[in-house]
Short mmCIF file of C-alpha atoms in Angstrom, two decimals:
data_model
loop_
_atom_site.label_atom_id
_atom_site.label_comp_id
_atom_site.label_asym_id
_atom_site.label_seq_id
_atom_site.Cartn_x
_atom_site.Cartn_y
_atom_site.Cartn_z
CA MET A 1 0.00 0.00 0.00
CA ILE A 2 2.90 2.36 0.64
CA SER A 3 4.02 2.55 -2.99
CA LYS A 4 0.53 3.61 -4.10
CA ASN A 5 0.41 6.25 -1.36
CA LYS A 6 3.86 7.51 -2.35
CA GLN A 7 2.68 8.08 -5.93
CA ILE A 8 -0.35 10.07 -4.80
CA LEU A 9 1.36 11.96 -1.99
CA ARG A 10 3.73 14.18 -3.99
CA PRO A 11 1.06 15.65 -6.31
CA CYS A 12 -1.22 16.25 -3.31
CA LEU A 13 1.52 18.05 -1.43
CA ASN A 14 2.40 20.11 -4.50
CA SER A 15 -1.19 21.17 -5.14
CA HIS A 16 -1.68 22.32 -1.54
CA LYS A 17 1.57 24.18 -0.91
CA PRO A 18 2.56 25.99 1.10
CA ILE A 19 1.80 23.46 3.81
CA ASP A 20 2.47 24.33 7.43
CA ILE A 21 1.10 21.22 9.16
CA VAL A 22 0.48 17.67 8.00
CA ILE A 23 -1.60 15.28 10.09
CA MET A 24 -1.17 11.69 8.94
CA MET A 25 -3.07 8.68 10.25
CA LEU A 26 -2.56 5.59 8.13
CA GLY A 27 -2.09 1.94 8.94
CA SER A 28 -5.33 0.24 9.90
CA ASN A 29 -6.01 -1.12 6.42
CA ASP A 30 -2.48 -2.51 6.31
CA LEU A 31 -3.57 -4.91 9.06
CA LYS A 32 -5.55 -6.89 6.48
CA GLU A 33 -4.56 -10.53 6.34
CA THR A 34 -3.59 -10.24 2.69
CA PHE A 35 -0.64 -7.99 3.58
CA HIS A 36 0.83 -10.10 6.43
CA ALA A 37 2.34 -6.93 7.91
CA SER A 38 3.47 -6.47 11.47
CA ALA A 39 2.77 -3.26 13.39
CA GLN A 40 6.46 -2.45 13.10
CA GLN A 41 6.41 -2.83 9.31
CA ILE A 42 3.29 -0.69 9.04
CA ALA A 43 4.83 2.07 11.18
CA GLU A 44 7.98 1.91 9.07
CA GLY A 45 5.78 2.36 6.00
CA ALA A 46 4.21 5.43 7.58
CA ALA A 47 7.72 6.70 8.33
CA THR A 48 8.58 6.28 4.65
CA LEU A 49 5.70 8.61 3.80
CA VAL A 50 6.84 11.08 6.46
CA LYS A 51 10.25 11.13 4.76
CA VAL A 52 8.58 11.77 1.39
CA ILE A 53 6.71 14.71 2.94
CA GLN A 54 9.89 16.11 4.47
CA ASP A 55 12.01 15.74 1.36
CA PHE A 56 9.38 16.97 -1.08
CA THR A 57 8.30 20.01 0.91
CA SER A 58 11.88 20.96 1.66
CA GLU A 59 12.63 21.00 -2.06
CA LYS A 60 9.36 22.45 -3.38
CA GLN A 61 8.42 25.00 -0.75
CA GLY A 62 11.72 25.64 0.98
CA PHE A 63 10.66 24.45 4.43
CA VAL A 64 9.34 21.30 6.08
CA PRO A 65 5.91 21.45 7.70
CA LEU A 66 5.24 20.23 11.18
CA ILE A 67 4.07 16.64 10.92
CA ILE A 68 1.72 15.02 13.41
CA LEU A 69 2.06 11.27 13.05
CA VAL A 70 -1.08 9.63 14.40
CA SER A 71 -1.01 6.08 15.65
CA PRO A 72 -4.39 4.65 14.57
CA PRO A 73 -6.98 3.37 17.01
CA GLU A 74 -7.13 -0.31 17.84
CA ILE A 75 -9.19 -2.74 15.81
CA GLY A 76 -12.25 -3.70 17.87
CA GLU A 77 -12.53 -6.98 19.75
CA ASP A 78 -15.69 -7.87 17.81
CA ILE A 79 -13.99 -7.89 14.41
CA CYS A 80 -14.92 -11.59 14.18
CA ARG A 81 -18.59 -10.51 13.99
CA SER A 82 -17.93 -7.70 11.53
CA SER A 83 -18.66 -7.69 7.82
CA PHE A 84 -14.92 -7.10 7.46
CA TYR A 85 -14.06 -10.40 9.11
CA GLY A 86 -11.89 -12.44 6.80
CA SER A 87 -10.07 -9.39 5.51
CA PHE A 88 -9.28 -8.68 9.17
CA THR A 89 -8.97 -11.39 11.82
CA GLU A 90 -8.51 -11.46 15.57
CA ASP A 91 -4.78 -11.16 14.94
CA ALA A 92 -5.37 -7.61 13.66
CA VAL A 93 -6.63 -6.68 17.12
CA SER A 94 -3.38 -7.65 18.83
CA ARG A 95 -1.23 -6.12 16.10
CA SER A 96 -3.16 -2.85 16.28
CA ARG A 97 -2.36 -2.65 20.00
CA GLU A 98 1.32 -2.52 19.06
CA PHE A 99 0.91 0.57 16.89
CA PRO A 100 1.67 3.19 19.56
CA GLN A 101 5.13 1.90 20.42
CA TRP A 102 6.22 1.67 16.77
CA TYR A 103 4.59 4.92 15.64
CA ARG A 104 6.17 6.75 18.58
CA MET A 105 9.60 5.46 17.53
CA ALA A 106 8.96 6.52 13.92
CA ALA A 107 7.83 9.97 15.05
CA GLU A 108 10.91 10.43 17.22
CA LYS A 109 13.26 9.25 14.47
CA HIS A 110 11.78 11.70 11.96
CA HIS A 111 11.20 14.61 14.37
CA CYS A 112 7.41 14.47 14.19
CA ILE A 113 4.80 15.10 16.81
CA PHE A 114 3.37 11.79 18.02
CA PHE A 115 -0.33 11.39 18.71
CA ASN A 116 -1.89 8.15 19.94
CA ALA A 117 -5.49 8.08 18.69
CA ALA A 118 -6.20 4.94 20.73
CA GLU A 119 -6.02 7.05 23.90
CA TYR A 120 -9.12 8.95 22.77
CA ILE A 121 -11.17 6.82 20.39
CA LYS A 122 -12.24 3.28 19.58
CA PRO A 123 -13.73 1.89 16.38
CA SER A 124 -17.48 1.79 15.98
CA LYS A 125 -19.48 -1.02 17.51
CA GLU A 126 -21.07 -1.57 14.09
CA ASP A 127 -17.97 -2.92 12.35
CA SER A 128 -15.06 -2.80 14.86
CA LEU A 129 -12.97 -0.97 12.25
CA HIS A 130 -14.25 2.45 11.22
CA LEU A 131 -14.90 5.43 13.44
CA SER A 132 -18.38 6.50 14.39
CA PRO A 133 -19.41 10.13 13.80
CA GLU A 134 -18.76 10.72 17.51
CA GLY A 135 -15.31 9.14 17.19
CA HIS A 136 -14.49 11.45 14.29
CA ALA A 137 -15.62 14.45 16.33
CA ILE A 138 -13.51 13.44 19.33
CA LEU A 139 -10.46 12.83 17.15
CA ALA A 140 -10.91 16.23 15.48
CA GLU A 141 -11.27 17.98 18.83
CA GLU A 142 -8.18 16.33 20.31
CA LEU A 143 -6.04 17.01 17.23
CA ALA A 144 -7.26 20.61 17.19
CA LYS A 145 -5.93 20.96 20.73
CA VAL A 146 -2.53 19.68 19.59
CA VAL A 147 -2.49 22.08 16.65
CA GLY A 148 -3.63 24.95 18.89
CA GLU A 149 -0.72 24.31 21.24
CA LEU A 150 1.71 24.68 18.33
CA SER A 151 0.87 28.32 17.69
#
């Protein structure tokens, strides 16, 4: 999934410059069984995209934006009863719990701000994967606080 995101990322960055802050939360879909990816590998993939952001913006806009690297929320315990079961299994739950440690390390290595979404939100009860409208609102409020503290 990273290579596809890398191809899309540069044109998006270019079309929105100048960019002062990037908030990036990716990784949950990489927990699909088809990818066989560990939490560490997924966080390293996110770090690859952080590096693309840093390199590209440095070259194209002359400065690197602040980057908030968000460790995604955990996959819900009831994934086995979800319509997404099969693509995601119970193993995705345990791997998602490892995200914070690996995302924190990636954020520190690349001088990003680390944010652990799992401290604030959980996936919806409907599918154990996606956020509910309330979850989206909470995530937005908490990230807005982080951004507000930067100014």
